[in-house]
PDB file of C-alpha atoms and ligand atoms in Angstrom:
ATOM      1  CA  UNK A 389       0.000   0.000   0.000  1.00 40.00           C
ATOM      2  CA  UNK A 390       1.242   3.454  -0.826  1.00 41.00           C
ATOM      3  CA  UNK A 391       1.639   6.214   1.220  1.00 41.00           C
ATOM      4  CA  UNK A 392      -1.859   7.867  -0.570  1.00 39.00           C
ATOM      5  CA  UNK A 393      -3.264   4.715  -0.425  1.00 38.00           C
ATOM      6  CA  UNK A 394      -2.404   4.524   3.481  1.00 36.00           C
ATOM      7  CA  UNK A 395      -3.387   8.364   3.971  1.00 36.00           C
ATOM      8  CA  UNK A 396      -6.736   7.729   2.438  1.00 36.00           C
ATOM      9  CA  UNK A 397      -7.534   4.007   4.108  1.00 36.00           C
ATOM     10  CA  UNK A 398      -6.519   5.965   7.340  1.00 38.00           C
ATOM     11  CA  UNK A 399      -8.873   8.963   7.021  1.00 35.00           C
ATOM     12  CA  UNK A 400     -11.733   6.901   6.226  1.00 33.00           C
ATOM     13  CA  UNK A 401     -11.349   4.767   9.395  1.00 36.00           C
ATOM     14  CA  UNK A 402     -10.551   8.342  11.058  1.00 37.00           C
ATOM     15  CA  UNK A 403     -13.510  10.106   9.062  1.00 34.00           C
ATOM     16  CA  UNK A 404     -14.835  13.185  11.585  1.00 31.00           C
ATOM     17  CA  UNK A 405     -11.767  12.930  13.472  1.00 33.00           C
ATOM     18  CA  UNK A 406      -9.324  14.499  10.783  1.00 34.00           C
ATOM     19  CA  UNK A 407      -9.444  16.518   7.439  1.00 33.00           C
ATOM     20  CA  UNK A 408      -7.990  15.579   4.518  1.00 33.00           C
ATOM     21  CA  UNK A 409      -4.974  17.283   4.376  1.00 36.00           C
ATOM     22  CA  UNK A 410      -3.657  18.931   1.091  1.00 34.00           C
ATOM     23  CA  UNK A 411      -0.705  17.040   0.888  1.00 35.00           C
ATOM     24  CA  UNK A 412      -3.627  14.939  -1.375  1.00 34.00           C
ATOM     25  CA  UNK A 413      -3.728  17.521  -3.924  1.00 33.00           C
ATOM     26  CA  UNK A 414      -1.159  16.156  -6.945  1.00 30.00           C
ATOM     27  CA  UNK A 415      -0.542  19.776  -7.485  1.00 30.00           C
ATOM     28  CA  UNK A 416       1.389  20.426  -4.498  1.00 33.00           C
ATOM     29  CA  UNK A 417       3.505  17.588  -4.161  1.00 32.00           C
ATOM     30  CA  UNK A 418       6.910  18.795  -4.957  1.00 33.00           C
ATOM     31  CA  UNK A 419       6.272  22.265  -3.808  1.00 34.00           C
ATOM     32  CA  UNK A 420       8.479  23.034  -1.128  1.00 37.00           C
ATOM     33  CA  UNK A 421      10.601  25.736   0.726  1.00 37.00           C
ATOM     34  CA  UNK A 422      14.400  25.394   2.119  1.00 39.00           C
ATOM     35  CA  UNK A 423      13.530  26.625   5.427  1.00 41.00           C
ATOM     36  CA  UNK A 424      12.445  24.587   8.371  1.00 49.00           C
ATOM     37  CA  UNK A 425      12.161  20.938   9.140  1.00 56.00           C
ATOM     38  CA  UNK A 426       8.881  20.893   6.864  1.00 60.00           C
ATOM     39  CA  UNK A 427       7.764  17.262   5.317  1.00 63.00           C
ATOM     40  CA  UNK A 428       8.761  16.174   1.664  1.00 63.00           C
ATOM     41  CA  UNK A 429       6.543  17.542  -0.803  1.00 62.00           C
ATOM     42  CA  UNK A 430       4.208  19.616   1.952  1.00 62.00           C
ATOM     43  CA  UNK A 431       2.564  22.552   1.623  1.00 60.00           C
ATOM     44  CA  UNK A 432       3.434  25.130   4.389  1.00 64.00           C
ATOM     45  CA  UNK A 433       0.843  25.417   6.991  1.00 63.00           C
ATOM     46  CA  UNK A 434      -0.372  29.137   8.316  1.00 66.00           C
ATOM     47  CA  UNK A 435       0.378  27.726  11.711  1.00 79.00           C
ATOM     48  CA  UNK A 436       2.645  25.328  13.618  1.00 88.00           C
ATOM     49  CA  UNK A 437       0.574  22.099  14.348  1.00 96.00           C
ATOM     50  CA  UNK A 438      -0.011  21.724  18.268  1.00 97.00           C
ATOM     51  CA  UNK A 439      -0.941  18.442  19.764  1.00 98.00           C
ATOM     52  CA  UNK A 440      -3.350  18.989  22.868  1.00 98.00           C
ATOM     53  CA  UNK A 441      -4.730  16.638  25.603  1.00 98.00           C
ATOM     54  CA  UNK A 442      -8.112  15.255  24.914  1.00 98.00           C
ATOM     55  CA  UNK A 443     -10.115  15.751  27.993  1.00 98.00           C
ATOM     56  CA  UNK A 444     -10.295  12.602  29.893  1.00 97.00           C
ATOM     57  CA  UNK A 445     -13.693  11.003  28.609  1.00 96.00           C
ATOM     58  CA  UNK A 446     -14.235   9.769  32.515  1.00 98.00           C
ATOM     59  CA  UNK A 447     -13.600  10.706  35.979  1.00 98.00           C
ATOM     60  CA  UNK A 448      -9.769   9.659  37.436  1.00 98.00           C
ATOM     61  CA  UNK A 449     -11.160   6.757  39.009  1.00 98.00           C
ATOM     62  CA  UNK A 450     -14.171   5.335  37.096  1.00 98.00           C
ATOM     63  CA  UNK A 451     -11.639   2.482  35.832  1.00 98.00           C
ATOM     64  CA  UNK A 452     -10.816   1.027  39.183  1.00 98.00           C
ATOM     65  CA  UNK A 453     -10.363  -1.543  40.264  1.00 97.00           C
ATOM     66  CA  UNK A 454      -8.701  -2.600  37.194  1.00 97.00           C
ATOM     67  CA  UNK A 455      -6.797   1.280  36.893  1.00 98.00           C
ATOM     68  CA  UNK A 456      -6.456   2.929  40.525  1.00 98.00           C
ATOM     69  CA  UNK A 457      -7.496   6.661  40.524  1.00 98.00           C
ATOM     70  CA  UNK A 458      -3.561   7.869  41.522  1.00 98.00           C
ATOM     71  CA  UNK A 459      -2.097   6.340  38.338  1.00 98.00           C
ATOM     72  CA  UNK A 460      -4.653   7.751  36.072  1.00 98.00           C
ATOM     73  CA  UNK A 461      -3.906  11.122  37.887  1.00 98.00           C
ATOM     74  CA  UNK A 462      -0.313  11.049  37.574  1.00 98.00           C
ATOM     75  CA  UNK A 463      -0.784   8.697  33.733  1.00 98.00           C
ATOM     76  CA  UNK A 464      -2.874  11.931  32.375  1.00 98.00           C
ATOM     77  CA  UNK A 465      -1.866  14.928  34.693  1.00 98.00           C
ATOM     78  CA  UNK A 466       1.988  14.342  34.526  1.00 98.00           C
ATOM     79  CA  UNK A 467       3.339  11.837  32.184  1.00 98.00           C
ATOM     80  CA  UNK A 468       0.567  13.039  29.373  1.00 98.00           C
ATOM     81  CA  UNK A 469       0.855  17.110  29.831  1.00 98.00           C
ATOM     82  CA  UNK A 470       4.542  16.587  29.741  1.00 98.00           C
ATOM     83  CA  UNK A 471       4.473  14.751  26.219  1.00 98.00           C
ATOM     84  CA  UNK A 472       2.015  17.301  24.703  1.00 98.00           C
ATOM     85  CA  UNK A 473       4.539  20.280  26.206  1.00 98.00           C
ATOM     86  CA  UNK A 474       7.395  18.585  25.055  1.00 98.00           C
ATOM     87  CA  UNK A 475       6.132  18.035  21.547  1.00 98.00           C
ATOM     88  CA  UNK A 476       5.042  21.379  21.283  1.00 98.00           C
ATOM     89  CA  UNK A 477       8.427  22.721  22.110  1.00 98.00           C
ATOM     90  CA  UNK A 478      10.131  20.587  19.758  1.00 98.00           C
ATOM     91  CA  UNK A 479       7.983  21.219  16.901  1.00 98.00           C
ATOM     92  CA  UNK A 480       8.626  25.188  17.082  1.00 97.00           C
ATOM     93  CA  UNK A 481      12.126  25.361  18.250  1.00 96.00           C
ATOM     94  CA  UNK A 482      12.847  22.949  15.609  1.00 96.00           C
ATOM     95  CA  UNK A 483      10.463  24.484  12.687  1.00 95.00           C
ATOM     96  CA  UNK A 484       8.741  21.572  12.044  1.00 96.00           C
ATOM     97  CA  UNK A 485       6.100  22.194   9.568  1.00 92.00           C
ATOM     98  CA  UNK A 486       2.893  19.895   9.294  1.00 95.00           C
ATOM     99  CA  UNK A 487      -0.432  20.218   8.567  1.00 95.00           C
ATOM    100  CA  UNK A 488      -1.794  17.446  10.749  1.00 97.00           C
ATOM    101  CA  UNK A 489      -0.656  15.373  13.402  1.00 98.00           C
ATOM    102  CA  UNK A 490      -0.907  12.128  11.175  1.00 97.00           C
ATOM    103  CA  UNK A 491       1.642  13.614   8.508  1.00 97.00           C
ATOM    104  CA  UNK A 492       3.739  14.351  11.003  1.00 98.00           C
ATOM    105  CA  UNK A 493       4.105  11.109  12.302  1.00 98.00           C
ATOM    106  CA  UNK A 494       4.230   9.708   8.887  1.00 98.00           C
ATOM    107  CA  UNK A 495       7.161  11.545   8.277  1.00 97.00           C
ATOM    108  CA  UNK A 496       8.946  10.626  11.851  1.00 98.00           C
ATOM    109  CA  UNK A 497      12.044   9.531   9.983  1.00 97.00           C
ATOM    110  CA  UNK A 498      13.097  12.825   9.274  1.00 97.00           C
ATOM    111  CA  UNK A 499      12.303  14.911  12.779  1.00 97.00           C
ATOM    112  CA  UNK A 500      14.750  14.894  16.238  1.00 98.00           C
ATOM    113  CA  UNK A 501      14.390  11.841  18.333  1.00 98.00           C
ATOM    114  CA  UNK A 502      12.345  14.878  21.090  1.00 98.00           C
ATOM    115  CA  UNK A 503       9.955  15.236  18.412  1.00 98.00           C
ATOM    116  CA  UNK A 504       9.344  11.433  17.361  1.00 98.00           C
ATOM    117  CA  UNK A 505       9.080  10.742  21.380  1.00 98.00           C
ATOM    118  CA  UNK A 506       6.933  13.956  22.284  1.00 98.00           C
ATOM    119  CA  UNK A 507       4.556  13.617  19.189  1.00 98.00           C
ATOM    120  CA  UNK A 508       4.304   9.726  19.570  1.00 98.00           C
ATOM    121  CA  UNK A 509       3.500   9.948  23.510  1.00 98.00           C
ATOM    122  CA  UNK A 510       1.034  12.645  23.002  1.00 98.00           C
ATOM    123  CA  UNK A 511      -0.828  11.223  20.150  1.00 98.00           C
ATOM    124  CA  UNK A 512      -0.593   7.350  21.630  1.00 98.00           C
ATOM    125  CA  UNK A 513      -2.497   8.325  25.263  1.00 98.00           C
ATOM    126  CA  UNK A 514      -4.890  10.667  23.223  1.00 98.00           C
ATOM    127  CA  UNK A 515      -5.832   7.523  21.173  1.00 98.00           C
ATOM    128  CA  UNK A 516      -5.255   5.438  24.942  1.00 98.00           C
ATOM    129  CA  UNK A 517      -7.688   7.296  26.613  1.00 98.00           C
ATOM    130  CA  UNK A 518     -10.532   6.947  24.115  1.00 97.00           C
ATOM    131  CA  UNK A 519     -10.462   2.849  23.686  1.00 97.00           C
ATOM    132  CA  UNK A 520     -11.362   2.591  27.731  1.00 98.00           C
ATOM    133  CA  UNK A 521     -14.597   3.225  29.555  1.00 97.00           C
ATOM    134  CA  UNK A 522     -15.393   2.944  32.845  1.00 96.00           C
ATOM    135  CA  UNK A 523     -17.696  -0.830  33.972  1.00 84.00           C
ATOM    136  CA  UNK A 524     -17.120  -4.562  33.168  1.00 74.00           C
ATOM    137  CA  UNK A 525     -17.544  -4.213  28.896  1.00 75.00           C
ATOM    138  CA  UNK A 526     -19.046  -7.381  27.362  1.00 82.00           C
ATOM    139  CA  UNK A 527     -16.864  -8.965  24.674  1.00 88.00           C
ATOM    140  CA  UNK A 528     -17.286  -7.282  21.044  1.00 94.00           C
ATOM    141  CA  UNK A 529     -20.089  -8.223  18.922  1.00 93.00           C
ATOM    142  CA  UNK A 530     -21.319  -7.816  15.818  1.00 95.00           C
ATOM    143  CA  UNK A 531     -18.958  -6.288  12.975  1.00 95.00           C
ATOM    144  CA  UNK A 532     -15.484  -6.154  15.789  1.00 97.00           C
ATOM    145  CA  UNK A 533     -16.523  -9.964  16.415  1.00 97.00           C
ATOM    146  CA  UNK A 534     -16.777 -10.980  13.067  1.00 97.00           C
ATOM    147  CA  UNK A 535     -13.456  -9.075  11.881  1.00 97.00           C
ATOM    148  CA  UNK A 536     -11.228 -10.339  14.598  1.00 98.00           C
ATOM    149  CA  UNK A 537     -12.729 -14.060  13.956  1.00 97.00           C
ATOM    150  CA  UNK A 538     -11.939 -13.706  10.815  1.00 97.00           C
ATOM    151  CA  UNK A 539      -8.426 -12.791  11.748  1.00 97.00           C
ATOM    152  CA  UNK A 540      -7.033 -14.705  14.643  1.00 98.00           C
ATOM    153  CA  UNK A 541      -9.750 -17.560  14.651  1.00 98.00           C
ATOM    154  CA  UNK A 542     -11.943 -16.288  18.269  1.00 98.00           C
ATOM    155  CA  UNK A 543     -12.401 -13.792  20.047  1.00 97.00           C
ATOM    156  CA  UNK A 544     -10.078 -15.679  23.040  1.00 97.00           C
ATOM    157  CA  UNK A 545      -6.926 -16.253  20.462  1.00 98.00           C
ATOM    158  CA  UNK A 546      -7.332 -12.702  19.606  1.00 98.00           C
ATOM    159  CA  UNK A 547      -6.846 -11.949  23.505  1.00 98.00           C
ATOM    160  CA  UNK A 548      -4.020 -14.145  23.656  1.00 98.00           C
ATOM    161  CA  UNK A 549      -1.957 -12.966  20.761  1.00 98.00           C
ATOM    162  CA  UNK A 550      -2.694  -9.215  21.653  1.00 98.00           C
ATOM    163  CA  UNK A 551      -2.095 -10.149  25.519  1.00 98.00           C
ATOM    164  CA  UNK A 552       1.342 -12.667  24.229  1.00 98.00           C
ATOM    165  CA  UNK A 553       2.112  -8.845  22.664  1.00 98.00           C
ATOM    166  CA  UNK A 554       2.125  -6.659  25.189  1.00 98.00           C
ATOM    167  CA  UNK A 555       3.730  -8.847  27.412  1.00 97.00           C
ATOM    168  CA  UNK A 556       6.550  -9.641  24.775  1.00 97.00           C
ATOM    169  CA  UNK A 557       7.207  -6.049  24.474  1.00 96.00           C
ATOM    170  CA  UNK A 558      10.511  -5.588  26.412  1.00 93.00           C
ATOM    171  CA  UNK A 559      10.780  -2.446  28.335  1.00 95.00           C
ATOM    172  CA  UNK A 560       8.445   0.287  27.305  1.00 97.00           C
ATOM    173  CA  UNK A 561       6.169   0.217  24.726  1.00 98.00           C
ATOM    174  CA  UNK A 562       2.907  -0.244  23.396  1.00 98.00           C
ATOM    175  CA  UNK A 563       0.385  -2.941  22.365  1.00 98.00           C
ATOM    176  CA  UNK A 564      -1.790  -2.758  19.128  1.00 98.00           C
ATOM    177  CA  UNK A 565      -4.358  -3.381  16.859  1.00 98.00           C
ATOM    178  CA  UNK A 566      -4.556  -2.508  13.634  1.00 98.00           C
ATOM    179  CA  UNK A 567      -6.371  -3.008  10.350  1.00 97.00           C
ATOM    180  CA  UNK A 568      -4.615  -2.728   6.933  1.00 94.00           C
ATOM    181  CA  UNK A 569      -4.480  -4.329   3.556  1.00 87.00           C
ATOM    182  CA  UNK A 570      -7.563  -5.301   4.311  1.00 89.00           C
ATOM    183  CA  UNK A 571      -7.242  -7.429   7.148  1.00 93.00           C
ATOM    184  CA  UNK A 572      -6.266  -6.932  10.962  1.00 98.00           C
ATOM    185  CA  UNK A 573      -3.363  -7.214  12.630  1.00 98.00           C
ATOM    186  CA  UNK A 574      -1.517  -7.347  16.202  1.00 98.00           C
ATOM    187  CA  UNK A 575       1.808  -6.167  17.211  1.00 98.00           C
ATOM    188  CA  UNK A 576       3.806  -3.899  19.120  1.00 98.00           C
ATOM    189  CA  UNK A 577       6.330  -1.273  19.658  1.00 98.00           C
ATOM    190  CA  UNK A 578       8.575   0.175  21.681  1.00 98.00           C
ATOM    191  CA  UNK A 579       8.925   3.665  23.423  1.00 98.00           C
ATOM    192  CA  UNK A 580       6.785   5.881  22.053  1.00 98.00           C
ATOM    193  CA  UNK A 581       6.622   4.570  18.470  1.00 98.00           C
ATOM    194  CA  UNK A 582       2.762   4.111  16.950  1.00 98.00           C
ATOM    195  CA  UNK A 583       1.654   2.391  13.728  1.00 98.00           C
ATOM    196  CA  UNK A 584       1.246   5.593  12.214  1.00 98.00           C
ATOM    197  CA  UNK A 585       5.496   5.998  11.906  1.00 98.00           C
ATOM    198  CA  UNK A 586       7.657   5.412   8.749  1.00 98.00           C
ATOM    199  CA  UNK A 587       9.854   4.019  11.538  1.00 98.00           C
ATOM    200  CA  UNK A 588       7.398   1.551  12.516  1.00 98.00           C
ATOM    201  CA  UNK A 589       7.610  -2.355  11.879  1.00 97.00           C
ATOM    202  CA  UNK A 590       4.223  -2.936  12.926  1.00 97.00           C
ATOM    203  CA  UNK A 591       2.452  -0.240  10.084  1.00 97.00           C
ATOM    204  CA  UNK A 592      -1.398   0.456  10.077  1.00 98.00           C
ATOM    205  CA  UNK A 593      -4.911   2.023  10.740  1.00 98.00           C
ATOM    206  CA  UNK A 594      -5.037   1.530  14.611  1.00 98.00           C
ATOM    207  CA  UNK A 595      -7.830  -0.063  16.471  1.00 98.00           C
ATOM    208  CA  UNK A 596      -6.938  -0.638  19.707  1.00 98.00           C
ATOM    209  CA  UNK A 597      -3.935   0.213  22.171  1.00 98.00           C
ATOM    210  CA  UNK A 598      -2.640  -0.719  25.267  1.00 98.00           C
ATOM    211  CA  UNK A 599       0.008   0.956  27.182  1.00 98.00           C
ATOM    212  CA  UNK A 600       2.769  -1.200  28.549  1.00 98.00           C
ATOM    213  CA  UNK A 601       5.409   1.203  29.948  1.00 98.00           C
ATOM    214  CA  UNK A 602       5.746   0.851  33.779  1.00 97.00           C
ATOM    215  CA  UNK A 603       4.292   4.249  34.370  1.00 97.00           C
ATOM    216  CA  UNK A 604       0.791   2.758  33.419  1.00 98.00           C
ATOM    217  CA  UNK A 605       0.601  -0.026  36.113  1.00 97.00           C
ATOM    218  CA  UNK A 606       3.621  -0.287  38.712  1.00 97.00           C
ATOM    219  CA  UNK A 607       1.602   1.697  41.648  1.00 96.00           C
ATOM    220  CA  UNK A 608      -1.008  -0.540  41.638  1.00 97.00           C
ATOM    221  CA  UNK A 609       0.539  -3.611  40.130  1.00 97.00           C
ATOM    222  CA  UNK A 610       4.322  -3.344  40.398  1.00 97.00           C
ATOM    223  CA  UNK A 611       6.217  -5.908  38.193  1.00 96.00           C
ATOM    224  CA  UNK A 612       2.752  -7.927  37.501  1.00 97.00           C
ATOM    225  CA  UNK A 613       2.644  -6.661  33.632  1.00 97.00           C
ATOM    226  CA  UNK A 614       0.173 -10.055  33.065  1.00 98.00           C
ATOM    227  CA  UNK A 615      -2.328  -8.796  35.578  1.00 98.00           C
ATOM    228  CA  UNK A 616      -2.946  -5.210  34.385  1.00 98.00           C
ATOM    229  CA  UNK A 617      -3.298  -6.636  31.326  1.00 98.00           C
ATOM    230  CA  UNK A 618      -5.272  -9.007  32.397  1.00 98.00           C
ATOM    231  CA  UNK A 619      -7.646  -6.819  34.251  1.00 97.00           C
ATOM    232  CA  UNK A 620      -7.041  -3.938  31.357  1.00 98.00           C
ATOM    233  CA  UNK A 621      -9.604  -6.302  29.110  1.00 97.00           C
ATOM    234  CA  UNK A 622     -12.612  -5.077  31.655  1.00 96.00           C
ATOM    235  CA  UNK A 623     -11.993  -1.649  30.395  1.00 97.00           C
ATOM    236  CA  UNK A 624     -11.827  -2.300  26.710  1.00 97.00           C
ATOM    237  CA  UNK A 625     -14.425   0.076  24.801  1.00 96.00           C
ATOM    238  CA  UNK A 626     -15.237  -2.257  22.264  1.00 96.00           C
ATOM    239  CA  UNK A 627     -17.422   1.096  21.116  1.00 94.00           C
ATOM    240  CA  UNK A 628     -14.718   2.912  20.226  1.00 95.00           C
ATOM    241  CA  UNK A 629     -12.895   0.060  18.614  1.00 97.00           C
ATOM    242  CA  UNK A 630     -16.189  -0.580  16.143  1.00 95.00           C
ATOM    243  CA  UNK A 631     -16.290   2.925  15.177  1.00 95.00           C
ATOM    244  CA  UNK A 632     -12.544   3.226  13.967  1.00 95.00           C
ATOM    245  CA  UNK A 633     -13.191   0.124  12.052  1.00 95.00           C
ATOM    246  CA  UNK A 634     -15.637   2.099  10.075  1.00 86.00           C
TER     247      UNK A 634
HETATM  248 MN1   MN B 777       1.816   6.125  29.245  1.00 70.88          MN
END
């Protein structure tokens, strides 16, 4: 799949969330300036992109017991705000030009290690915060339980690869899934990296997301990675995930 290809599959599964940017528009491509740290073939924006926190679509501790009230506190109040600041930073002291968050992770390759971590962390707990809701959820139905049937087999191997995932994942990272090529997927990366990234093994539209670094469990949980997982699934919005698969 190409990168237009990608752009477009992505903004369909995103549709509402995103515009299209112009970067589309043949016309453009190839236009470009020699100043700042803009993407290949961009047009320049009027303004420097910002990345901001979405507001927390629950209270602090509507996840417990499975997420205690003090880690979501510190999760979104510290480790979050920091990422968005940091990003922010990065993206004007370095000049980086992009017209929408998703371009500018597309284009991660060619931006400062600061702005690859800062943008990744910010946009990652955005998408984080949106695929949990608070009360036991009931397994995924309908279209979500037909797609990842026909992917991984049942809904339980699909919970064991994505679970054999995240715990694989050494040191900090991230858990996804992610539809592409017409199919789904399940993988992971590390630090701050997202499926959106040229740098990115694991490449796709994602779905689902669960945060593995140590920040997102070790109060409650300390070195038991398997349990938050395992009590993570009773906060899956399966919702959320339907609606992104469009
Ligand atoms: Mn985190």
């Amino acid at each position: 799949m190409d990168r237009k290809q990608f752009l477009s599959r992505s903004l369909k599964t995103a549709a509402g969330v995103i515009f299209v940017p112009a970067l589309l528009n043949e016309e453009v491509l190839g236009a470009s300036s020699d100043t700042g740290r803009k993407t290949p073939g961009a047009p320049t924006p009027s303004a420097p992109l910002a990345f901001s926190q979405v507001p927390l679509p629950y209270a602090f501790e509507a996840l417990e017991p499975s997420i205690d009230k003090l880690t979501m506190e510190i999760h979104y109040g510290k480790h979050h705000a920091a990422y968005v600041k940091n990003a922010n930073e990065a993206i004007l002291s370095e000049g980086v030009l992009a017209a929408t968050e998703e371009e500018l992770l597309q284009h991660a390759s060619t931006f400062s290690a600061k702005v690859r971590n800062n943008a990744g962390g910010a946009w990652n707990h955005n998408f984080f915060w949106q695929v949990m809701a608070p009360g036991n959820s009931a397994p995924p139905a309908g279209k979500v339980l037909d797609a990842l049937n026909g992917a991984f087999g049942s809904f339980e191997k699909f919970k064991e690869a994505f679970t054999d995932a995240a715990m694989k994942r050494f040191g900090s990272g991230w858990a996804w899934l992610v539809s592409g090529n017409g199919t789904l997927a399940i993988g992971s990366t590390p630090n701050q990296d997202n499926p959106l990234m040229d740098v990115s093994e694991l490449k796709g539209s994602p779905l689902l997301a669960l945060d593995v670094w140590e920040h997102a469990y070790y109060l409650n949980y300390q070195n038991k990675r398997a349990e938050y997982i395992a009590n993570w699934w009773n906060v899956v919005n399966w919702d959320t995930v339907a609606q992104r698969l469009g």
